[in-house]
PDB file of N, CA and C in Angstrom:
ATOM      1  N   UNK A  20      67.637-110.914 -25.053  1.00 49.00           N
ATOM      2  CA  UNK A  20      68.065-112.296 -24.256  1.00 49.00           C
ATOM      3  C   UNK A  20      69.656-112.001 -23.527  1.00 49.00           C
ATOM      4  N   UNK A  21      70.260-111.355 -24.411  1.00 52.00           N
ATOM      5  CA  UNK A  21      71.907-110.510 -22.739  1.00 52.00           C
ATOM      6  C   UNK A  21      71.105-109.822 -22.461  1.00 52.00           C
ATOM      7  N   UNK A  22      69.958-108.486 -22.899  1.00 53.00           N
ATOM      8  CA  UNK A  22      69.929-107.918 -22.256  1.00 53.00           C
ATOM      9  C   UNK A  22      69.219-107.930 -21.128  1.00 53.00           C
ATOM     10  N   UNK A  23      68.930-108.576 -21.372  1.00 51.00           N
ATOM     11  CA  UNK A  23      67.565-109.376 -19.431  1.00 51.00           C
ATOM     12  C   UNK A  23      68.937-109.484 -19.178  1.00 51.00           C
ATOM     13  N   UNK A  24      69.418-111.046 -19.367  1.00 52.00           N
ATOM     14  CA  UNK A  24      69.576-111.525 -18.172  1.00 52.00           C
ATOM     15  C   UNK A  24      71.306-110.187 -17.449  1.00 52.00           C
ATOM     16  N   UNK A  25      71.808-109.767 -17.430  1.00 52.00           N
ATOM     17  CA  UNK A  25      72.833-108.213 -16.994  1.00 52.00           C
ATOM     18  C   UNK A  25      72.292-107.435 -16.991  1.00 52.00           C
ATOM     19  N   UNK A  26      72.703-107.566 -15.386  1.00 56.00           N
ATOM     20  CA  UNK A  26      72.465-106.697 -14.484  1.00 56.00           C
ATOM     21  C   UNK A  26      73.374-105.324 -14.255  1.00 56.00           C
ATOM     22  N   UNK A  27      71.918-104.460 -13.817  1.00 54.00           N
ATOM     23  CA  UNK A  27      72.761-103.030 -14.638  1.00 54.00           C
ATOM     24  C   UNK A  27      73.488-102.684 -13.191  1.00 54.00           C
ATOM     25  N   UNK A  28      73.719-102.186 -12.676  1.00 58.00           N
ATOM     26  CA  UNK A  28      74.938-101.860 -12.288  1.00 58.00           C
ATOM     27  C   UNK A  28      73.633-100.169 -11.368  1.00 58.00           C
ATOM     28  N   UNK A  29      73.456-100.359  -9.916  1.00 63.00           N
ATOM     29  CA  UNK A  29      73.013 -99.126  -9.208  1.00 63.00           C
ATOM     30  C   UNK A  29      73.271 -98.124  -8.880  1.00 63.00           C
ATOM     31  N   UNK A  30      73.369 -96.951  -8.908  1.00 62.00           N
ATOM     32  CA  UNK A  30      74.746 -95.708  -8.090  1.00 62.00           C
ATOM     33  C   UNK A  30      73.831 -94.734  -6.995  1.00 62.00           C
ATOM     34  N   UNK A  31      74.254 -95.524  -5.813  1.00 72.00           N
ATOM     35  CA  UNK A  31      74.178 -94.744  -4.431  1.00 72.00           C
ATOM     36  C   UNK A  31      73.645 -93.403  -4.288  1.00 72.00           C
ATOM     37  N   UNK A  32      73.722 -92.961  -3.993  1.00 72.00           N
ATOM     38  CA  UNK A  32      73.389 -91.195  -4.212  1.00 72.00           C
ATOM     39  C   UNK A  32      73.911 -91.161  -2.581  1.00 72.00           C
ATOM     40  N   UNK A  33      74.114 -90.106  -1.070  1.00 78.00           N
ATOM     41  CA  UNK A  33      73.752 -89.739  -0.010  1.00 78.00           C
ATOM     42  C   UNK A  33      73.695 -89.129   0.472  1.00 78.00           C
ATOM     43  N   UNK A  34      73.879 -88.547   0.856  1.00 82.00           N
ATOM     44  CA  UNK A  34      73.560 -87.252   1.431  1.00 82.00           C
ATOM     45  C   UNK A  34      74.302 -86.547   1.671  1.00 82.00           C
ATOM     46  N   UNK A  35      75.822 -86.874   1.924  1.00 82.00           N
ATOM     47  CA  UNK A  35      77.157 -86.305   2.506  1.00 82.00           C
ATOM     48  C   UNK A  35      77.776 -86.243   0.514  1.00 82.00           C
ATOM     49  N   UNK A  36      76.866 -87.078  -0.276  1.00 83.00           N
ATOM     50  CA  UNK A  36      77.720 -86.983  -1.213  1.00 83.00           C
ATOM     51  C   UNK A  36      76.975 -85.458  -2.434  1.00 83.00           C
ATOM     52  N   UNK A  37      76.246 -85.667  -1.827  1.00 84.00           N
ATOM     53  CA  UNK A  37      75.047 -84.065  -2.282  1.00 84.00           C
ATOM     54  C   UNK A  37      75.338 -83.132  -1.434  1.00 84.00           C
ATOM     55  N   UNK A  38      75.873 -82.831   0.550  1.00 83.00           N
ATOM     56  CA  UNK A  38      75.976 -82.019   0.381  1.00 83.00           C
ATOM     57  C   UNK A  38      77.724 -80.968  -0.088  1.00 83.00           C
ATOM     58  N   UNK A  39      78.280 -82.076  -0.707  1.00 82.00           N
ATOM     59  CA  UNK A  39      79.817 -82.797  -0.987  1.00 82.00           C
ATOM     60  C   UNK A  39      79.534 -81.823  -2.573  1.00 82.00           C
ATOM     61  N   UNK A  40      79.175 -82.540  -3.698  1.00 84.00           N
ATOM     62  CA  UNK A  40      78.334 -80.997  -4.534  1.00 84.00           C
ATOM     63  C   UNK A  40      77.493 -79.605  -4.390  1.00 84.00           C
ATOM     64  N   UNK A  41      77.136 -79.631  -3.379  1.00 84.00           N
ATOM     65  CA  UNK A  41      76.472 -78.172  -3.485  1.00 84.00           C
ATOM     66  C   UNK A  41      77.043 -77.375  -2.654  1.00 84.00           C
ATOM     67  N   UNK A  42      79.090 -77.649  -2.030  1.00 79.00           N
ATOM     68  CA  UNK A  42      80.469 -77.170  -1.569  1.00 79.00           C
ATOM     69  C   UNK A  42      80.697 -76.677  -2.858  1.00 79.00           C
ATOM     70  N   UNK A  43      80.805 -78.081  -3.410  1.00 79.00           N
ATOM     71  CA  UNK A  43      81.729 -77.126  -4.447  1.00 79.00           C
ATOM     72  C   UNK A  43      80.821 -77.294  -5.598  1.00 79.00           C
ATOM     73  N   UNK A  44      79.484 -77.436  -6.020  1.00 86.00           N
ATOM     74  CA  UNK A  44      78.904 -76.456  -7.286  1.00 86.00           C
ATOM     75  C   UNK A  44      79.080 -77.792  -8.745  1.00 86.00           C
ATOM     76  N   UNK A  45      79.227 -78.675  -8.332  1.00 86.00           N
ATOM     77  CA  UNK A  45      78.617 -79.429  -9.724  1.00 86.00           C
ATOM     78  C   UNK A  45      78.173 -81.122  -8.680  1.00 86.00           C
ATOM     79  N   UNK A  46      78.561 -82.219  -9.828  1.00 86.00           N
ATOM     80  CA  UNK A  46      77.940 -83.153  -9.280  1.00 86.00           C
ATOM     81  C   UNK A  46      79.012 -83.885  -9.557  1.00 86.00           C
ATOM     82  N   UNK A  47      79.354 -85.009  -8.420  1.00 82.00           N
ATOM     83  CA  UNK A  47      80.656 -85.957  -8.405  1.00 82.00           C
ATOM     84  C   UNK A  47      80.032 -86.692  -8.677  1.00 82.00           C
ATOM     85  N   UNK A  48      80.355 -87.239  -9.415  1.00 84.00           N
ATOM     86  CA  UNK A  48      81.119 -89.263 -10.260  1.00 84.00           C
ATOM     87  C   UNK A  48      81.247 -90.039  -9.437  1.00 84.00           C
ATOM     88  N   UNK A  49      80.326 -91.032  -8.863  1.00 83.00           N
ATOM     89  CA  UNK A  49      80.451 -92.279  -8.567  1.00 83.00           C
ATOM     90  C   UNK A  49      82.073 -92.198  -8.609  1.00 83.00           C
ATOM     91  N   UNK A  50      82.814 -92.618  -9.677  1.00 86.00           N
ATOM     92  CA  UNK A  50      84.147 -92.945  -9.884  1.00 86.00           C
ATOM     93  C   UNK A  50      84.387 -92.250  -9.248  1.00 86.00           C
ATOM     94  N   UNK A  51      85.272 -90.429  -9.803  1.00 86.00           N
ATOM     95  CA  UNK A  51      85.741 -90.138  -8.830  1.00 86.00           C
ATOM     96  C   UNK A  51      85.544 -90.392  -7.217  1.00 86.00           C
ATOM     97  N   UNK A  52      84.057 -90.769  -7.020  1.00 83.00           N
ATOM     98  CA  UNK A  52      84.218 -90.562  -5.326  1.00 83.00           C
ATOM     99  C   UNK A  52      85.337 -91.863  -5.078  1.00 83.00           C
ATOM    100  N   UNK A  53      85.061 -92.424  -5.620  1.00 84.00           N
ATOM    101  CA  UNK A  53      86.081 -94.475  -5.664  1.00 84.00           C
ATOM    102  C   UNK A  53      87.067 -93.700  -5.652  1.00 84.00           C
ATOM    103  N   UNK A  54      87.608 -93.104  -6.887  1.00 86.00           N
ATOM    104  CA  UNK A  54      88.895 -92.445  -7.056  1.00 86.00           C
ATOM    105  C   UNK A  54      89.235 -92.128  -4.967  1.00 86.00           C
ATOM    106  N   UNK A  55      89.124 -90.947  -4.371  1.00 82.00           N
ATOM    107  CA  UNK A  55      88.923 -90.849  -3.404  1.00 82.00           C
ATOM    108  C   UNK A  55      89.062 -91.671  -2.237  1.00 82.00           C
ATOM    109  N   UNK A  56      88.282 -92.338  -2.429  1.00 80.00           N
ATOM    110  CA  UNK A  56      87.544 -93.352  -1.220  1.00 80.00           C
ATOM    111  C   UNK A  56      89.866 -94.704  -1.188  1.00 80.00           C
ATOM    112  N   UNK A  57      89.672 -94.284  -2.457  1.00 83.00           N
ATOM    113  CA  UNK A  57      91.492 -95.482  -2.945  1.00 83.00           C
ATOM    114  C   UNK A  57      92.654 -94.670  -2.437  1.00 83.00           C
ATOM    115  N   UNK A  58      92.223 -93.545  -2.986  1.00 82.00           N
ATOM    116  CA  UNK A  58      93.206 -92.923  -2.452  1.00 82.00           C
ATOM    117  C   UNK A  58      93.750 -92.489  -0.850  1.00 82.00           C
ATOM    118  N   UNK A  59      92.385 -92.000   0.207  1.00 77.00           N
ATOM    119  CA  UNK A  59      92.252 -92.654   1.426  1.00 77.00           C
ATOM    120  C   UNK A  59      92.389 -93.438   2.080  1.00 77.00           C
ATOM    121  N   UNK A  60      92.526 -94.634   1.246  1.00 78.00           N
ATOM    122  CA  UNK A  60      93.595 -95.484   2.384  1.00 78.00           C
ATOM    123  C   UNK A  60      94.632 -95.913   1.981  1.00 78.00           C
ATOM    124  N   UNK A  61      95.599 -95.427   0.478  1.00 79.00           N
ATOM    125  CA  UNK A  61      96.672 -95.976   0.394  1.00 79.00           C
ATOM    126  C   UNK A  61      97.498 -94.559   0.892  1.00 79.00           C
ATOM    127  N   UNK A  62      96.408 -93.549   1.738  1.00 77.00           N
ATOM    128  CA  UNK A  62      97.666 -92.572   2.453  1.00 77.00           C
ATOM    129  C   UNK A  62      98.613 -92.575   2.504  1.00 77.00           C
ATOM    130  N   UNK A  63      97.900 -93.699   4.405  1.00 76.00           N
ATOM    131  CA  UNK A  63      98.513 -93.860   5.681  1.00 76.00           C
ATOM    132  C   UNK A  63      97.095 -94.759   6.119  1.00 76.00           C
ATOM    133  N   UNK A  64      98.023 -95.375   6.809  1.00 77.00           N
ATOM    134  CA  UNK A  64      97.692 -97.264   7.229  1.00 77.00           C
ATOM    135  C   UNK A  64      97.726 -96.153   9.075  1.00 77.00           C
ATOM    136  N   UNK A  65      97.516 -94.713   8.936  1.00 78.00           N
ATOM    137  CA  UNK A  65      97.422 -94.958  10.756  1.00 78.00           C
ATOM    138  C   UNK A  65      95.771 -95.151  10.480  1.00 78.00           C
ATOM    139  N   UNK A  66      95.059 -95.532  11.079  1.00 76.00           N
ATOM    140  CA  UNK A  66      93.824 -95.431  12.019  1.00 76.00           C
ATOM    141  C   UNK A  66      93.280 -93.596  12.210  1.00 76.00           C
ATOM    142  N   UNK A  67      93.732 -93.582  13.287  1.00 74.00           N
ATOM    143  CA  UNK A  67      93.481 -91.885  13.725  1.00 74.00           C
ATOM    144  C   UNK A  67      93.239 -91.082  11.771  1.00 74.00           C
ATOM    145  N   UNK A  68      94.413 -90.666  11.302  1.00 77.00           N
ATOM    146  CA  UNK A  68      93.897 -90.000   9.786  1.00 77.00           C
ATOM    147  C   UNK A  68      93.015 -90.646   9.740  1.00 77.00           C
ATOM    148  N   UNK A  69      92.873 -92.531   8.766  1.00 78.00           N
ATOM    149  CA  UNK A  69      91.606 -92.340   8.689  1.00 78.00           C
ATOM    150  C   UNK A  69      90.240 -92.017   8.990  1.00 78.00           C
ATOM    151  N   UNK A  70      90.401 -92.424  10.441  1.00 75.00           N
ATOM    152  CA  UNK A  70      89.270 -92.254  10.961  1.00 75.00           C
ATOM    153  C   UNK A  70      88.271 -90.748  11.155  1.00 75.00           C
ATOM    154  N   UNK A  71      90.209 -88.966  10.593  1.00 74.00           N
ATOM    155  CA  UNK A  71      89.168 -88.162  10.347  1.00 74.00           C
ATOM    156  C   UNK A  71      88.552 -88.092   8.911  1.00 74.00           C
ATOM    157  N   UNK A  72      89.704 -88.804   8.635  1.00 78.00           N
ATOM    158  CA  UNK A  72      89.234 -88.375   6.616  1.00 78.00           C
ATOM    159  C   UNK A  72      88.068 -89.216   6.630  1.00 78.00           C
ATOM    160  N   UNK A  73      87.583 -90.415   6.827  1.00 78.00           N
ATOM    161  CA  UNK A  73      85.842 -91.076   7.071  1.00 78.00           C
ATOM    162  C   UNK A  73      85.080 -89.402   7.854  1.00 78.00           C
ATOM    163  N   UNK A  74      85.581 -88.612   9.058  1.00 77.00           N
ATOM    164  CA  UNK A  74      84.758 -87.612   9.686  1.00 77.00           C
ATOM    165  C   UNK A  74      84.576 -85.958   8.648  1.00 77.00           C
ATOM    166  N   UNK A  75      85.623 -86.349   8.258  1.00 76.00           N
ATOM    167  CA  UNK A  75      84.969 -85.073   7.317  1.00 76.00           C
ATOM    168  C   UNK A  75      84.098 -85.821   6.158  1.00 76.00           C
ATOM    169  N   UNK A  76      84.273 -86.353   5.639  1.00 79.00           N
ATOM    170  CA  UNK A  76      83.571 -87.604   4.213  1.00 79.00           C
ATOM    171  C   UNK A  76      82.414 -87.632   4.816  1.00 79.00           C
ATOM    172  N   UNK A  77      81.689 -88.203   5.703  1.00 77.00           N
ATOM    173  CA  UNK A  77      80.603 -88.445   6.288  1.00 77.00           C
ATOM    174  C   UNK A  77      80.112 -86.758   6.265  1.00 77.00           C
ATOM    175  N   UNK A  78      80.712 -85.776   6.478  1.00 74.00           N
ATOM    176  CA  UNK A  78      80.113 -84.570   7.966  1.00 74.00           C
ATOM    177  C   UNK A  78      80.416 -85.120   8.667  1.00 74.00           C
ATOM    178  N   UNK A  79      80.534 -86.652  10.076  1.00 74.00           N
ATOM    179  CA  UNK A  79      81.040 -86.005  11.179  1.00 74.00           C
ATOM    180  C   UNK A  79      80.882 -85.151  12.240  1.00 74.00           C
ATOM    181  N   UNK A  80      82.346 -84.365  11.130  1.00 68.00           N
ATOM    182  CA  UNK A  80      83.043 -83.385  11.636  1.00 68.00           C
ATOM    183  C   UNK A  80      82.033 -82.382  12.810  1.00 68.00           C
ATOM    184  N   UNK A  81      82.316 -81.472  13.999  1.00 69.00           N
ATOM    185  CA  UNK A  81      81.591 -80.644  14.438  1.00 69.00           C
ATOM    186  C   UNK A  81      81.814 -79.480  14.233  1.00 69.00           C
ATOM    187  N   UNK A  82      81.164 -78.257  13.768  1.00 67.00           N
ATOM    188  CA  UNK A  82      81.959 -77.228  13.939  1.00 67.00           C
ATOM    189  C   UNK A  82      82.130 -76.385  15.695  1.00 67.00           C
ATOM    190  N   UNK A  83      82.285 -75.377  15.685  1.00 66.00           N
ATOM    191  CA  UNK A  83      82.837 -74.738  16.515  1.00 66.00           C
ATOM    192  C   UNK A  83      81.008 -74.275  17.219  1.00 66.00           C
ATOM    193  N   UNK A  84      81.067 -73.626  15.868  1.00 69.00           N
ATOM    194  CA  UNK A  84      79.607 -72.742  16.198  1.00 69.00           C
ATOM    195  C   UNK A  84      78.218 -74.678  16.645  1.00 69.00           C
ATOM    196  N   UNK A  85      78.716 -75.464  16.369  1.00 72.00           N
ATOM    197  CA  UNK A  85      77.920 -76.307  17.078  1.00 72.00           C
ATOM    198  C   UNK A  85      78.111 -77.257  18.070  1.00 72.00           C
ATOM    199  N   UNK A  86      78.958 -77.296  18.031  1.00 70.00           N
ATOM    200  CA  UNK A  86      79.982 -77.356  19.662  1.00 70.00           C
ATOM    201  C   UNK A  86      79.884 -76.683  20.726  1.00 70.00           C
ATOM    202  N   UNK A  87      79.430 -75.238  20.794  1.00 71.00           N
ATOM    203  CA  UNK A  87      79.512 -74.073  21.042  1.00 71.00           C
ATOM    204  C   UNK A  87      77.943 -74.583  22.429  1.00 71.00           C
ATOM    205  N   UNK A  88      77.084 -75.386  21.400  1.00 76.00           N
ATOM    206  CA  UNK A  88      75.408 -75.190  21.479  1.00 76.00           C
ATOM    207  C   UNK A  88      74.824 -76.321  22.029  1.00 76.00           C
ATOM    208  N   UNK A  89      76.882 -77.121  21.745  1.00 73.00           N
ATOM    209  CA  UNK A  89      75.544 -78.702  22.948  1.00 73.00           C
ATOM    210  C   UNK A  89      76.444 -78.127  24.263  1.00 73.00           C
ATOM    211  N   UNK A  90      77.675 -77.091  24.759  1.00 71.00           N
ATOM    212  CA  UNK A  90      78.486 -77.446  25.731  1.00 71.00           C
ATOM    213  C   UNK A  90      78.695 -75.789  25.793  1.00 71.00           C
ATOM    214  N   UNK A  91      77.264 -75.148  26.410  1.00 76.00           N
ATOM    215  CA  UNK A  91      77.076 -73.606  26.225  1.00 76.00           C
ATOM    216  C   UNK A  91      78.688 -72.972  27.217  1.00 76.00           C
ATOM    217  N   UNK A  92      78.428 -73.814  28.076  1.00 75.00           N
ATOM    218  CA  UNK A  92      79.594 -73.008  29.510  1.00 75.00           C
ATOM    219  C   UNK A  92      80.956 -72.721  28.025  1.00 75.00           C
ATOM    220  N   UNK A  93      81.281 -73.328  26.925  1.00 71.00           N
ATOM    221  CA  UNK A  93      83.034 -72.788  26.643  1.00 71.00           C
ATOM    222  C   UNK A  93      82.372 -72.758  25.364  1.00 71.00           C
ATOM    223  N   UNK A  94      81.184 -71.660  25.203  1.00 71.00           N
ATOM    224  CA  UNK A  94      80.360 -70.482  24.099  1.00 71.00           C
ATOM    225  C   UNK A  94      81.708 -70.183  23.519  1.00 71.00           C
ATOM    226  N   UNK A  95      82.462 -69.343  24.567  1.00 75.00           N
ATOM    227  CA  UNK A  95      82.850 -67.885  23.840  1.00 75.00           C
ATOM    228  C   UNK A  95      84.420 -68.931  23.213  1.00 75.00           C
ATOM    229  N   UNK A  96      84.760 -69.336  24.389  1.00 72.00           N
ATOM    230  CA  UNK A  96      86.110 -69.802  23.181  1.00 72.00           C
ATOM    231  C   UNK A  96      85.568 -70.710  21.704  1.00 72.00           C
ATOM    232  N   UNK A  97      84.464 -71.567  21.621  1.00 67.00           N
ATOM    233  CA  UNK A  97      84.612 -72.432  20.836  1.00 67.00           C
ATOM    234  C   UNK A  97      84.870 -71.165  19.957  1.00 67.00           C
ATOM    235  N   UNK A  98      83.676 -70.070  19.890  1.00 69.00           N
ATOM    236  CA  UNK A  98      83.524 -69.051  19.297  1.00 69.00           C
ATOM    237  C   UNK A  98      84.320 -68.021  18.409  1.00 69.00           C
ATOM    238  N   UNK A  99      86.279 -68.154  20.428  1.00 73.00           N
ATOM    239  CA  UNK A  99      86.945 -67.810  18.874  1.00 73.00           C
ATOM    240  C   UNK A  99      87.528 -68.354  17.836  1.00 73.00           C
ATOM    241  N   UNK A 100      87.566 -70.219  17.880  1.00 68.00           N
ATOM    242  CA  UNK A 100      88.871 -70.181  17.443  1.00 68.00           C
ATOM    243  C   UNK A 100      88.073 -70.479  15.971  1.00 68.00           C
ATOM    244  N   UNK A 101      86.843 -70.601  15.951  1.00 66.00           N
ATOM    245  CA  UNK A 101      85.481 -70.328  14.008  1.00 66.00           C
ATOM    246  C   UNK A 101      85.789 -68.299  13.868  1.00 66.00           C
ATOM    247  N   UNK A 102      86.766 -67.950  14.783  1.00 72.00           N
ATOM    248  CA  UNK A 102      86.572 -66.681  14.333  1.00 72.00           C
ATOM    249  C   UNK A 102      88.309 -67.147  13.246  1.00 72.00           C
ATOM    250  N   UNK A 103      89.399 -67.442  14.455  1.00 69.00           N
ATOM    251  CA  UNK A 103      90.572 -68.218  13.005  1.00 69.00           C
ATOM    252  C   UNK A 103      90.666 -68.778  13.268  1.00 69.00           C
ATOM    253  N   UNK A 104      89.879 -69.624  12.450  1.00 61.00           N
ATOM    254  CA  UNK A 104      89.993 -71.079  11.642  1.00 61.00           C
ATOM    255  C   UNK A 104      88.548 -71.191  10.531  1.00 61.00           C
ATOM    256  N   UNK A 105      88.103 -69.837  10.372  1.00 50.00           N
ATOM    257  CA  UNK A 105      87.327 -69.992   9.780  1.00 50.00           C
ATOM    258  C   UNK A 105      85.375 -70.928  10.137  1.00 50.00           C
ATOM    259  N   UNK A 106      84.742 -71.431   9.115  1.00 44.00           N
ATOM    260  CA  UNK A 106      83.189 -71.875   9.573  1.00 44.00           C
ATOM    261  C   UNK A 106      83.297 -73.199  10.134  1.00 44.00           C
ATOM    262  N   UNK A 107      84.112 -73.752   9.825  1.00 43.00           N
ATOM    263  CA  UNK A 107      84.335 -75.093   9.409  1.00 43.00           C
ATOM    264  C   UNK A 107      85.779 -75.824  10.067  1.00 43.00           C
ATOM    265  N   UNK A 108      85.684 -76.152  11.506  1.00 45.00           N
ATOM    266  CA  UNK A 108      87.299 -76.729  11.501  1.00 45.00           C
ATOM    267  C   UNK A 108      87.209 -78.734  11.878  1.00 45.00           C
ATOM    268  N   UNK A 109      87.952 -79.127  11.052  1.00 49.00           N
ATOM    269  CA  UNK A 109      88.611 -80.724  10.955  1.00 49.00           C
ATOM    270  C   UNK A 109      87.490 -81.073  12.367  1.00 49.00           C
ATOM    271  N   UNK A 110      87.336 -82.721  13.385  1.00 45.00           N
ATOM    272  CA  UNK A 110      86.695 -82.268  14.295  1.00 45.00           C
ATOM    273  C   UNK A 110      87.895 -82.666  15.722  1.00 45.00           C
ATOM    274  N   UNK A 111      89.174 -83.398  14.317  1.00 44.00           N
ATOM    275  CA  UNK A 111      90.021 -83.703  15.564  1.00 44.00           C
ATOM    276  C   UNK A 111      90.830 -81.760  16.059  1.00 44.00           C
ATOM    277  N   UNK A 112      90.510 -81.273  15.219  1.00 51.00           N
ATOM    278  CA  UNK A 112      92.122 -79.828  15.758  1.00 51.00           C
ATOM    279  C   UNK A 112      91.014 -79.404  16.862  1.00 51.00           C
ATOM    280  N   UNK A 113      89.230 -78.935  16.631  1.00 50.00           N
ATOM    281  CA  UNK A 113      88.060 -78.650  17.349  1.00 50.00           C
ATOM    282  C   UNK A 113      88.879 -79.582  18.578  1.00 50.00           C
ATOM    283  N   UNK A 114      88.589 -80.793  19.205  1.00 49.00           N
ATOM    284  CA  UNK A 114      89.230 -81.159  20.586  1.00 49.00           C
ATOM    285  C   UNK A 114      89.971 -81.552  21.011  1.00 49.00           C
ATOM    286  N   UNK A 115      91.517 -81.379  20.202  1.00 51.00           N
ATOM    287  CA  UNK A 115      92.434 -80.724  20.579  1.00 51.00           C
ATOM    288  C   UNK A 115      92.991 -79.829  21.189  1.00 51.00           C
ATOM    289  N   UNK A 116      91.763 -78.950  21.014  1.00 53.00           N
ATOM    290  CA  UNK A 116      92.562 -77.535  21.493  1.00 53.00           C
ATOM    291  C   UNK A 116      91.010 -76.554  22.439  1.00 53.00           C
ATOM    292  N   UNK A 117      90.247 -77.869  22.930  1.00 52.00           N
ATOM    293  CA  UNK A 117      89.203 -77.768  23.478  1.00 52.00           C
ATOM    294  C   UNK A 117      89.310 -78.027  24.417  1.00 52.00           C
ATOM    295  N   UNK A 118      90.222 -78.444  25.273  1.00 53.00           N
ATOM    296  CA  UNK A 118      90.832 -79.182  26.104  1.00 53.00           C
ATOM    297  C   UNK A 118      89.795 -79.232  27.971  1.00 53.00           C
ATOM    298  N   UNK A 119      88.758 -78.153  28.154  1.00 52.00           N
ATOM    299  CA  UNK A 119      88.178 -78.335  29.152  1.00 52.00           C
ATOM    300  C   UNK A 119      87.339 -79.809  28.853  1.00 52.00           C
ATOM    301  N   UNK A 120      86.379 -79.677  26.893  1.00 52.00           N
ATOM    302  CA  UNK A 120      84.909 -80.335  27.096  1.00 52.00           C
ATOM    303  C   UNK A 120      85.429 -81.611  26.961  1.00 52.00           C
ATOM    304  N   UNK A 121      87.200 -82.290  26.572  1.00 50.00           N
ATOM    305  CA  UNK A 121      87.822 -83.609  26.933  1.00 50.00           C
ATOM    306  C   UNK A 121      87.168 -84.095  28.176  1.00 50.00           C
ATOM    307  N   UNK A 122      86.859 -83.098  28.773  1.00 57.00           N
ATOM    308  CA  UNK A 122      87.411 -83.648  30.595  1.00 57.00           C
ATOM    309  C   UNK A 122      85.835 -83.276  30.792  1.00 57.00           C
ATOM    310  N   UNK A 123      84.832 -82.573  30.625  1.00 57.00           N
ATOM    311  CA  UNK A 123      83.992 -82.716  31.066  1.00 57.00           C
ATOM    312  C   UNK A 123      83.555 -84.288  30.607  1.00 57.00           C
ATOM    313  N   UNK A 124      83.922 -85.081  29.677  1.00 50.00           N
ATOM    314  CA  UNK A 124      83.485 -86.189  28.915  1.00 50.00           C
ATOM    315  C   UNK A 124      84.017 -87.315  29.226  1.00 50.00           C
TER     316      UNK A 124
END
């Protein structure tokens, strides 16, 4: 009877979890994800920093090569940034360094 009454907790695996697991080279447990979330919430009270953490966590950040496809007029600037900073830059760094793109929007 007890086994029938107990509800089993279901782990929800999202696309970003799979992508991060591929990058790290191993699977990431739900407990590890919870630690990351709680640590992020304790680190700062700044909404701007939390927003950037969410963008990185959910992979909403835009790499310079992706921004170059979206804004072809600034492709040379963005690709130069990519050479200086690696393949993926945090979302906020890309936008702060590319003031011309911000002026367009």
